Coordinates of C-alpha atoms and ligand atoms in Angstrom, one line a residue:
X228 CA 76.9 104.1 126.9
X229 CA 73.7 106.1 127.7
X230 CA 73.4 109.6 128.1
X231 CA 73.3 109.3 132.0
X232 CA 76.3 107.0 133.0
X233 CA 78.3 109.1 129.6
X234 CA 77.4 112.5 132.1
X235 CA 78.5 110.5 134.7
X236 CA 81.9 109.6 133.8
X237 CA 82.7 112.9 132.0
X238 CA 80.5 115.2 133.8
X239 CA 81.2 114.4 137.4
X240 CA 84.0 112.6 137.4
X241 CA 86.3 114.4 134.8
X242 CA 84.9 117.6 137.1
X243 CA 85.9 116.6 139.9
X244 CA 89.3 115.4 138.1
X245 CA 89.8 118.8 137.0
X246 CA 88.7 120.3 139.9
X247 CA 90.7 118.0 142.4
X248 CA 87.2 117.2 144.1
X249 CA 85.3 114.0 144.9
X250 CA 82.3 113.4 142.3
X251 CA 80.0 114.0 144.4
X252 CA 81.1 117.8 145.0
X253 CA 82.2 118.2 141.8
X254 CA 78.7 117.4 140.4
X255 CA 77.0 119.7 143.2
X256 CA 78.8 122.6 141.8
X257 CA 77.9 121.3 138.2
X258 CA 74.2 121.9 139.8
X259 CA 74.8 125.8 141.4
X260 CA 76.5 126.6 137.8
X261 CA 73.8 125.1 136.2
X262 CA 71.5 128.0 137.7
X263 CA 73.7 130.6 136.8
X264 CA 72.2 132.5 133.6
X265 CA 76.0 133.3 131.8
X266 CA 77.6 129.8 131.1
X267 CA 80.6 129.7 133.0
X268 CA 84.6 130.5 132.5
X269 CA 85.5 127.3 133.5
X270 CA 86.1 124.3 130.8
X271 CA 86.5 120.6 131.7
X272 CA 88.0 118.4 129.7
X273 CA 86.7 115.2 127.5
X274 CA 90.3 113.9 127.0
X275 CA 89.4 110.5 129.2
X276 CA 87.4 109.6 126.7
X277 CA 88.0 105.7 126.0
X278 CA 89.2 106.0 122.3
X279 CA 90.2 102.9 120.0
X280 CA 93.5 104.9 120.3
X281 CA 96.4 102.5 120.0
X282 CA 99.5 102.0 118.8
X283 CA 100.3 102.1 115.2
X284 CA 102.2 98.9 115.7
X285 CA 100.2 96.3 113.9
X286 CA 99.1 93.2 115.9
X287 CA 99.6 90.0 113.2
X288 CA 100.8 87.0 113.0
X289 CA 102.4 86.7 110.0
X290 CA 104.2 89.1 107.3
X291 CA 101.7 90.6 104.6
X292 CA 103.6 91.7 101.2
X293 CA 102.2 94.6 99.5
X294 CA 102.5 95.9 95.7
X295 CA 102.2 100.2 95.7
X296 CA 100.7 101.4 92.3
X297 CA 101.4 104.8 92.4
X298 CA 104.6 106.2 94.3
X299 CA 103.6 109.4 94.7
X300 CA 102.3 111.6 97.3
X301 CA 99.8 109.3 99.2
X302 CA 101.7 106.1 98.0
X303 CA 104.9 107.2 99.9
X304 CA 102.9 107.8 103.0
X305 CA 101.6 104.1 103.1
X306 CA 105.3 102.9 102.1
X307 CA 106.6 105.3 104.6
X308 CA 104.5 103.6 107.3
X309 CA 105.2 99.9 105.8
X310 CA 108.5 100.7 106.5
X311 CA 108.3 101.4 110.2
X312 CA 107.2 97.8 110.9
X313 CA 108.9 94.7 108.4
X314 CA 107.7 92.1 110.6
X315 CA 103.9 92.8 109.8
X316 CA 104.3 94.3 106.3
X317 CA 106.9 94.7 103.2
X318 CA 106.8 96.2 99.8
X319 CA 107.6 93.9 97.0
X320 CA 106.9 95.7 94.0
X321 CA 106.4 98.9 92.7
X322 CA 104.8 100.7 89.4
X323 CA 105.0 104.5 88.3
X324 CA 105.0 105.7 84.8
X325 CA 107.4 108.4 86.4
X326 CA 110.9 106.0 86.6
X327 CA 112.3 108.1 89.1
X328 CA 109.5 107.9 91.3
X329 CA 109.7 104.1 90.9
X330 CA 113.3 104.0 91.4
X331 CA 113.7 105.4 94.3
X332 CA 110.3 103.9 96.6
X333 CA 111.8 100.6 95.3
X334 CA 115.2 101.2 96.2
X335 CA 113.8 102.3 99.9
X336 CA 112.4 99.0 100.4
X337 CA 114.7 96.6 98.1
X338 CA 112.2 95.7 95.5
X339 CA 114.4 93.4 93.2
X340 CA 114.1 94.3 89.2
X341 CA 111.7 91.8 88.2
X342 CA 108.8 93.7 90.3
X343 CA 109.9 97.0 89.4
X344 CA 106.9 98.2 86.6
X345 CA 106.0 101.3 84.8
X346 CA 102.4 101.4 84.1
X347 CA 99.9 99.8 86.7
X348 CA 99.3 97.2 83.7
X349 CA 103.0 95.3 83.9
X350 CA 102.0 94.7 87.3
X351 CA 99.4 92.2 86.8
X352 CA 101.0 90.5 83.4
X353 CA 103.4 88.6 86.4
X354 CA 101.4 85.9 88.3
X355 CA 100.1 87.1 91.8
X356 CA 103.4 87.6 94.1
X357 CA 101.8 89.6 97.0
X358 CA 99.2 89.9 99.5
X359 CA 97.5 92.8 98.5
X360 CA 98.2 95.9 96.4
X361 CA 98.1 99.8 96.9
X362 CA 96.2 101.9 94.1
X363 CA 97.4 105.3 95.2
X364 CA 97.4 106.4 91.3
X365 CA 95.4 109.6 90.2
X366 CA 91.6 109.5 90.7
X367 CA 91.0 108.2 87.1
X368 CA 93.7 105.8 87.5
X369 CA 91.7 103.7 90.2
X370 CA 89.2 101.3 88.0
X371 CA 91.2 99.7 86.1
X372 CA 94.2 98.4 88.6
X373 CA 91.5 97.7 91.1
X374 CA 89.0 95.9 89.0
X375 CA 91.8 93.7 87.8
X376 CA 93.7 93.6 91.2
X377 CA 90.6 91.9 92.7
X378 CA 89.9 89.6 89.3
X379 CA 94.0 88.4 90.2
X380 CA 93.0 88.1 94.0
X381 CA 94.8 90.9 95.6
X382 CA 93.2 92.5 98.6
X383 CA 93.5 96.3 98.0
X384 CA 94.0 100.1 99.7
X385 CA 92.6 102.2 97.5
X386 CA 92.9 105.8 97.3
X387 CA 89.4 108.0 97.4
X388 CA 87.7 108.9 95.6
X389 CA 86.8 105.5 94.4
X390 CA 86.4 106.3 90.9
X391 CA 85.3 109.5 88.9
X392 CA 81.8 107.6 87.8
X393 CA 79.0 106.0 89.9
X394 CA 79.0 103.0 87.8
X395 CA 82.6 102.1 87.9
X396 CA 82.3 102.8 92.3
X397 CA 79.7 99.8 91.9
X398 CA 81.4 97.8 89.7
X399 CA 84.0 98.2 92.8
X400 CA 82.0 97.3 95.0
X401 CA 80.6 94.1 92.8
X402 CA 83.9 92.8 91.8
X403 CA 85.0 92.8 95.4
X404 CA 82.1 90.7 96.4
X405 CA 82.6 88.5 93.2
X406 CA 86.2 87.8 94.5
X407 CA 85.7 87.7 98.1
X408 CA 88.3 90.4 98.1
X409 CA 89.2 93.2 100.6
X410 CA 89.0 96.5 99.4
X411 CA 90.0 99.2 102.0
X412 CA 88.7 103.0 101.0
X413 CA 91.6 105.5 102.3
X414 CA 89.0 107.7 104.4
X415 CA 91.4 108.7 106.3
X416 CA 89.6 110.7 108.4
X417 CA 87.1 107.9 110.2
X418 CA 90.3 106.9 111.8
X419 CA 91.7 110.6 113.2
X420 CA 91.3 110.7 116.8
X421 CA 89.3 113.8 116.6
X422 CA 86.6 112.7 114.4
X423 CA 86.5 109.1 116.5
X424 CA 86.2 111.5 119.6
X425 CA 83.3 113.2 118.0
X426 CA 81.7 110.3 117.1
X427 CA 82.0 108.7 119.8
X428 CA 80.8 112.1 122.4
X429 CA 77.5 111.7 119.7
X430 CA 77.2 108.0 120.3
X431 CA 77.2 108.6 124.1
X432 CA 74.2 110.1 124.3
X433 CA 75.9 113.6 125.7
X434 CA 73.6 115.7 123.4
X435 CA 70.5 113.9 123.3
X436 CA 68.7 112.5 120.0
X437 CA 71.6 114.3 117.0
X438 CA 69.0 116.9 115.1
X439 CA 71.2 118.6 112.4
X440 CA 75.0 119.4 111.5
X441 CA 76.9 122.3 110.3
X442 CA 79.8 121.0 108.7
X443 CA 82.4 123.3 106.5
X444 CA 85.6 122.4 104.5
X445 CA 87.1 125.4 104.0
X446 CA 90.1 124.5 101.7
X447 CA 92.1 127.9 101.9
X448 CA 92.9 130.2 98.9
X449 CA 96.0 128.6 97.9
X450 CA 95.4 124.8 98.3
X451 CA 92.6 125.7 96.2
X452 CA 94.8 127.4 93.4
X453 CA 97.1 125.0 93.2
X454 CA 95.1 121.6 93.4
X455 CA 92.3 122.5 92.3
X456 CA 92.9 125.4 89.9
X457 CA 96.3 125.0 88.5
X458 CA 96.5 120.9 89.6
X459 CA 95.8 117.6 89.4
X460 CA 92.4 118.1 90.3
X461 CA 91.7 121.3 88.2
X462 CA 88.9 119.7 85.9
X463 CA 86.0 117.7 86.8
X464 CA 85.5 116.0 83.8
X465 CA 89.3 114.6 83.3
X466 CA 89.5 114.2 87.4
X467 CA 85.8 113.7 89.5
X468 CA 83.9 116.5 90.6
X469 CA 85.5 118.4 93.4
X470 CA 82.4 117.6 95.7
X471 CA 84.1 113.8 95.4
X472 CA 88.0 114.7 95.3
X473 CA 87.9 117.0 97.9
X474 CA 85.0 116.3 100.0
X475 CA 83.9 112.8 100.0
X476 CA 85.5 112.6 103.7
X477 CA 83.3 115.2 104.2
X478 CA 79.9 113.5 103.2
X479 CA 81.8 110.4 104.9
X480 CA 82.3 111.6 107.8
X481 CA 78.6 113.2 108.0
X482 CA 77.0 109.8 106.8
X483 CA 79.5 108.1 109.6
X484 CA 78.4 110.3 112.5
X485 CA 74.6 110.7 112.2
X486 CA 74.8 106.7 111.4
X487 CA 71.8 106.4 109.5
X488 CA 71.4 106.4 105.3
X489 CA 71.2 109.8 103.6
X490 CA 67.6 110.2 102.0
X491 CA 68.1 113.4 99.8
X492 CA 70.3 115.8 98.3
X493 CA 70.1 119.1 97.2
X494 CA 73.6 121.2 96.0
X495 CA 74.4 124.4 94.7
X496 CA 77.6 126.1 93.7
X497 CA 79.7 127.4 91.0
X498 CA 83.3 128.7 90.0
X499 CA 82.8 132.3 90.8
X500 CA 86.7 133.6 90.4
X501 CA 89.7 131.6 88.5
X502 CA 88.1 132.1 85.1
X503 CA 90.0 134.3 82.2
X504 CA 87.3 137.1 82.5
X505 CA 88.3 138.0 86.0
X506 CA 92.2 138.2 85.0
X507 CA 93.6 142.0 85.9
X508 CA 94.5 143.7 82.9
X509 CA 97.5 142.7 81.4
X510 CA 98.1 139.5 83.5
X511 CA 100.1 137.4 81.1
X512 CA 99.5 133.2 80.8
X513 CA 102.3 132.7 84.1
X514 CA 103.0 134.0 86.5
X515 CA 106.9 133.4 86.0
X516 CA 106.7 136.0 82.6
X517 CA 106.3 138.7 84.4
X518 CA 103.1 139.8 85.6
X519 CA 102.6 143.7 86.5
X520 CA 100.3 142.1 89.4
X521 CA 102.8 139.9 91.1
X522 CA 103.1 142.1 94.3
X523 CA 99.4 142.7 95.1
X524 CA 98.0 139.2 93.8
X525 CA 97.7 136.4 97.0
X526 CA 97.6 134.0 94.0
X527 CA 101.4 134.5 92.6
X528 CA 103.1 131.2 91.8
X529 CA 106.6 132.4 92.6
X530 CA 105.0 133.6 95.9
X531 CA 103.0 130.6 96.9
X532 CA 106.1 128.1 95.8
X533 CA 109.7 130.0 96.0
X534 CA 109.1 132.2 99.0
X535 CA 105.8 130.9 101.2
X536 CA 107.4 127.2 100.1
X537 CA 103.7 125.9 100.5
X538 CA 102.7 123.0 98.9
X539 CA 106.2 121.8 97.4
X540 CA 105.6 118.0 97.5
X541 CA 104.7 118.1 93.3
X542 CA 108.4 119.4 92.5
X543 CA 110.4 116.5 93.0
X544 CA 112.8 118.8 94.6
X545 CA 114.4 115.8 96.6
X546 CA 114.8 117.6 99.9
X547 CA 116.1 121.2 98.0
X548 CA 113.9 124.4 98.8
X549 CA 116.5 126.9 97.3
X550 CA 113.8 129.5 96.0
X551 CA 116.4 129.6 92.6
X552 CA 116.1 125.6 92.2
X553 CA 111.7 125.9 92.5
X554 CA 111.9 128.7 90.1
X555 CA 113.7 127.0 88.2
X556 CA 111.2 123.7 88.2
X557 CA 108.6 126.6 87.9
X558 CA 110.0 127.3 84.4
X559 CA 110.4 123.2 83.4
X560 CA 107.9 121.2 81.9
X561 CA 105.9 119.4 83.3
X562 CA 106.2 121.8 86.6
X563 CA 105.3 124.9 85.0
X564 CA 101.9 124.0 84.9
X565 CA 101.9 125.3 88.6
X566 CA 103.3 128.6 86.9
X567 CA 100.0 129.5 85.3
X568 CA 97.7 132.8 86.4
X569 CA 94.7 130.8 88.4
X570 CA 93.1 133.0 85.8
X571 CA 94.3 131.2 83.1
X572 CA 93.8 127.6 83.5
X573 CA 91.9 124.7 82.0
X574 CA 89.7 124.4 85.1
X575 CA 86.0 124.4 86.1
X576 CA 85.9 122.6 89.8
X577 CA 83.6 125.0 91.2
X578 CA 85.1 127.4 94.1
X579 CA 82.3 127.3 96.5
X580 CA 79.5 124.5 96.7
X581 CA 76.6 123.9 99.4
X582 CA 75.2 121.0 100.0
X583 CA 71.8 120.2 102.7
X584 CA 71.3 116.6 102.9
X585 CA 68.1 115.1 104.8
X586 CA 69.0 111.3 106.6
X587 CA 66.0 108.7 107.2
X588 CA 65.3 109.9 111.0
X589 CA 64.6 113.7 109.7
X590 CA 68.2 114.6 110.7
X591 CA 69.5 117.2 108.2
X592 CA 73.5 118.8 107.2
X593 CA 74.4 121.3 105.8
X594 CA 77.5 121.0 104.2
X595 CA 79.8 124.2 102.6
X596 CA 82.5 123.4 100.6
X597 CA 84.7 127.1 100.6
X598 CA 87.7 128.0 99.0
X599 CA 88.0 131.7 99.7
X600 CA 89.3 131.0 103.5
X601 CA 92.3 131.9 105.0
X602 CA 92.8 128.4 106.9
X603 CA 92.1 124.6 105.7
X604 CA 90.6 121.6 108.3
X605 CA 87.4 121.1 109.0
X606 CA 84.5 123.3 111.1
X607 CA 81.7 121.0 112.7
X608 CA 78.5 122.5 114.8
X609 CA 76.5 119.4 115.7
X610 CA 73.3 120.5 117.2
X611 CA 71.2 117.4 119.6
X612 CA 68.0 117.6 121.8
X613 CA 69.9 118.1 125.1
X614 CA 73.5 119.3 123.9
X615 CA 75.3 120.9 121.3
X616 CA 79.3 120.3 119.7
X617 CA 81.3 122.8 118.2
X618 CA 84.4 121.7 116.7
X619 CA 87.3 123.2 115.0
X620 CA 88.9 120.1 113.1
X621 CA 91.5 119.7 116.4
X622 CA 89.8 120.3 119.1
X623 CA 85.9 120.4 120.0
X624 CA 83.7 121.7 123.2
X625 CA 80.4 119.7 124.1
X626 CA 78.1 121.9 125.8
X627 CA 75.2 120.2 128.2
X628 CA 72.2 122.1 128.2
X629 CA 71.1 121.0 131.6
X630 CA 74.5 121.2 133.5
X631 CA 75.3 124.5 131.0
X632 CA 79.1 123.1 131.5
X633 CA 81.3 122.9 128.6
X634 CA 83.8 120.4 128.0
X635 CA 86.8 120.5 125.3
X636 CA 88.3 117.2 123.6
X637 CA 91.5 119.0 122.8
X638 CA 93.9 115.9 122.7
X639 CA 97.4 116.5 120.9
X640 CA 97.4 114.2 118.4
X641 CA 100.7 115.8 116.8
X642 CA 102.4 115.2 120.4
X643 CA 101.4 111.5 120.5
X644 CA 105.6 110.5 119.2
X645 CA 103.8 107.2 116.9
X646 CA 101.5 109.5 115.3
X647 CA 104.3 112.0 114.1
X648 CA 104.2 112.2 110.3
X649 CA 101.0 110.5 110.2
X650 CA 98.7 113.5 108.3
X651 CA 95.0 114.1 108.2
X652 CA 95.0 114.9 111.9
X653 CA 96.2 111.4 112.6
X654 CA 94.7 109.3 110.5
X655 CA 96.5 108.6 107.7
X656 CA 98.5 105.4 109.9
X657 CA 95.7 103.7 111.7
X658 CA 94.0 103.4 108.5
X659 CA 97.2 101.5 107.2
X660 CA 97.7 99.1 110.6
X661 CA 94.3 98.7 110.1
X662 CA 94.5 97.9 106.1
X663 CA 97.5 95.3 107.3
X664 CA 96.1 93.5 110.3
X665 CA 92.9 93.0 107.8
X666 CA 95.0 91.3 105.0
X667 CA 96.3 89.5 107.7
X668 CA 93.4 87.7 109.6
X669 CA 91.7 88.2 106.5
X670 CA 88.8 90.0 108.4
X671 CA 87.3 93.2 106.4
X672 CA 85.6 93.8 109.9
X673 CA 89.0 94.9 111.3
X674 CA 88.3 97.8 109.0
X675 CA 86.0 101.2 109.3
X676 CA 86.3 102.7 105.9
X677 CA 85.3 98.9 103.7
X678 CA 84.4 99.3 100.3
X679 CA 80.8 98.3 101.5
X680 CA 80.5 101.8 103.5
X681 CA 82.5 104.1 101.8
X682 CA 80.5 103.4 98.6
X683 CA 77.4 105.3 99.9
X684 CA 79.1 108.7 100.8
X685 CA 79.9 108.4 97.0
X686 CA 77.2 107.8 96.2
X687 CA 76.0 110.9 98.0
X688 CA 78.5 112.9 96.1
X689 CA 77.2 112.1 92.8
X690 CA 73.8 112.7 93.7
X691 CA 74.8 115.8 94.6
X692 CA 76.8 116.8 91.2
X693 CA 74.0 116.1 89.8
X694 CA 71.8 118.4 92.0
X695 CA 73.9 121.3 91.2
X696 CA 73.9 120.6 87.5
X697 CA 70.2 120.2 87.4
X698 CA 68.8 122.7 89.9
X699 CA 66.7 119.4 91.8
X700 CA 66.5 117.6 94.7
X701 CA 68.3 114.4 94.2
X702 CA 67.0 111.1 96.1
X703 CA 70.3 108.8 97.4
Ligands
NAD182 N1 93.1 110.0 101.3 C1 93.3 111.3 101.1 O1 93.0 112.1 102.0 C2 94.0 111.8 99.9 C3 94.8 112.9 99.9 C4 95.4 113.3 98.7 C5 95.2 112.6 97.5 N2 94.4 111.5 97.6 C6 94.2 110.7 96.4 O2 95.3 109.8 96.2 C7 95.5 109.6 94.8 C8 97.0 109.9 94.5 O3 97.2 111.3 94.8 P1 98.7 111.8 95.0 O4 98.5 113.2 95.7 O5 99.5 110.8 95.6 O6 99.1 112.0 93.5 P2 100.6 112.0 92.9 O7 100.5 112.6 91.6 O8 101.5 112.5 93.9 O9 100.8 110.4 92.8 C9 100.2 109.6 91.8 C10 101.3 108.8 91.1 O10 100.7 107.9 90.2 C11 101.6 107.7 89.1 N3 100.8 107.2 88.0 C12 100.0 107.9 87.1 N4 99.5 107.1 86.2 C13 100.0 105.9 86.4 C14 99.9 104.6 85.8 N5 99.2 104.4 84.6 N6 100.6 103.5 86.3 C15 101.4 103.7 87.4 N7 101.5 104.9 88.0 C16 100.9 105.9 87.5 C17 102.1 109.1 88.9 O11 103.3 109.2 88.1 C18 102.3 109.6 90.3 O12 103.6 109.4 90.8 C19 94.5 110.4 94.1 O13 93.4 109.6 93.7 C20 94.1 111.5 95.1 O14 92.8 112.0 94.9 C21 93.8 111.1 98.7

């Protein structure tokens, strides 16, 4: 859609919507406000837009059988969704080196022994008995099941970050191509109506010719204590950098919207805080052994898990939030890792990191990666010749120089009954009826987030690591 018919159908006609009068009025008094020097009160709304919005139901014509590799966190959210529709999609097998975790996502879906497996190898020592295969293992658990998945002629969903090194994301990337293979990258976020909203408001035309982008991830000070300072996710080298595990939707989503190949890189950024010579005085190794600090310090374990009950999804607490029982886990190996002062960990993922990136047009981002914030999501200012976006992670307002009339996308994803439980502001289940009705038709083009595009926002992020470790600009 051009610029002019896109102000046409939002401008005048969701104005006059709004406003409960005819276009043609409605875009007259578009003109007076237009002269007026303050902007005015008055906000119209973007919520027509035609989204690829649809139902989570997906359209095949046959049963696909998946394998999940990893029945954790992000594998029991695809299983979840599986679940929700047999006729397009059932789990047949099942590995975790954790046998409870195993056990019970099998029993959920009636996995029969013989395709119940420990480590992601056992999996692949049975011939081929599914469709495809989930790799929702941790980061540095990706290559191998992958690479081998493909070599045994599985499609695959697998978890981002690809892989912790550049040259294991393009062996990927080659091995899919070698096999003819589907690999789906879970960038969840390319499929969350707000970001397709965005993208699409940019697409139109509405601001002109796209110029630069704001964009921040702030991750808020205890998601960053406990994934990325007392977690899974702690250290860069055992993990991938944090500019990859956290952010590669980030440098996605950028690469996605300005739609044109990222040129250079230049990154800065360090751990400024959770390091042992900022501990108070006295702070002992846990926080469950005492500490004289626990009161005044936003950082207390017992506080984050037993009373604020954030982040609880680690404890295998099987639906139990008495603060006693997460103490108690707090005390019990391997749990009591999350127990440890931030200021005593084995970590070194930096705390704050920026990023400007330069595309081929001349369009530039700046990209800030924060963890000293209050809130998490995502903050977008997208700044074009003849408009400007500013976005909030739910909801975003397009402002039109020339009709000086702003215009919120504030959709309710959350309210949208399909889309319950689906996270990442939506995403997380298109992505998965996507993954399906690809395996399906066997068409990768069903898909937004292919191994084939999601491999250059890595690559991004790695040329960025390297950016901040060497002080240069990086070429991508
Ligand atoms: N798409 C997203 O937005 C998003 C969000 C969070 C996490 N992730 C990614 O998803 C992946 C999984 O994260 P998670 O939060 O679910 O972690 P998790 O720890 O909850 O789950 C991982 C599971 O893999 C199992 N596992 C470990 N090694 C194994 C092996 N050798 N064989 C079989 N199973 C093994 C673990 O026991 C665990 O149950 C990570 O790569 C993470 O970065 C992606």
């Amino acid at each position: 859609m051009i610029r002019r018919d896109f102000l046409k159908t939002i401008g005048a006609v969701t104005a006059g919507a709004a406003l409960g009068l005819p276009a043609a009025e409605a875009a007259a008094k578009t003109a007076v406000t237009a002269a007026d020097a303050a902007l005015p009160d008055e906000k119209t709304s973007l919520n027509d837009l035609r989204l690829p919005i649809r139902s989570l139901k997906p359209r095949t014509s046959r049963q696909i059988t998946v394998v999940v590799i990893g029945a954790g966190n992000r594998g029991n959210v695809y299983a979840g969704y599986f679940k929700q529709y047999p006729e397009s999609v059932k789990v047949v097998g099942v590995s975790d080196i954790l046998e409870h975790r195993c056990r019970r996502m099998a029993d959920a879906h009636g996995v029969p022994p013989e395709h119940r497996f420990g480590d992601w190898s056992e999996v692949f020592k049975v011939p081929k008995f599914a469709d495809a295969v989930v790799v929702s293992t941790p980061d540095d658990v990706h290559y191998a099941p992958c690479m081998k998945a493909l070599e045994m002629g599985y499609d695959v969903l697998l978890e981002k970050p690809v892989s912790p090194t550049e040259r294991e994301c393009k062996n990927i990337l080659k091995q899919a191509h070698k096999y003819n293979k589907i690999v789906a990258v879970c960038h969840v976020l390319r499929y969350a109506p707000y970001f397709l909203a965005l993208r699409e408001v940019v697409r139109s035309g509405a601001i002109g010719e796209l110029v630069s982008i704001q964009h921040m991830e702030p991750i808020q000070y205890a998601h960053m204590a406990h994934s990325y300072v007392r977690g899974n996710w702690r250290n860069s080298k055992q993990t991938t950098p944090i500019i990859l595990a956290k952010s590669c939707h980030d440098l996605d989503i950028l690469r996605w919207i300005i739609d044109k190949p990222c040129k250079t890189i230049v990154a800065d950024g360090s751990l400024r805080l959770f390091k042992p010579e900022n501990a108070p005085e006295g702070a002992p190794l846990k926080c469950t052994d005492g500490c004289p600090h626990a009161d005044e310090c936003p950082y207390n374990a017992i506080d984050i898990y037993c009373n604020k009950k954030w982040h609880l999804g680690v404890f295998d607490l099987e639906g139990n939030k008495d603060p006693d029982f997460i103490l108690q886990r707090l005390h019990t190996p391997p749990y009591d890792s999350y127990a440890r002062c931030v200021y005593h960990c084995d970590n070194d993922q930096p705390d704050h990191y920026v990023s400007e990136m330069v595309f081929e047009g001349g369009e530039t981002a700046a990209f800030s990666m924060e963890a000293f914030s209050p809130y998490g999501g995502r903050r977008t200012r997208i700044m074009g010749t003849m408009g400007y976006i500013d976005g909030d992670g739910t909801t975003f307002t397009l402002w039109d120089f020339k009709t000086r009339t702003p215009k919120v996308w504030n959709l309710k994803v959350s309210e949208i009954p399909e889309y319950k439980g689906s996270g990442h502001g939506g995403g997380d289940y298109p992505l998965a009826r996507d993954f399906v009705e690809a395996v399906a038709a066997q068409d990768p083009g069903l898909l937004s987030s292919t191994i084939d595009v999601s491999i250059e926002s890595h690559v991004m992020g790695f040329a960025a690591e390297r950016s901040r470790r060497s002080g240069r600009k990086e070429k991508v």
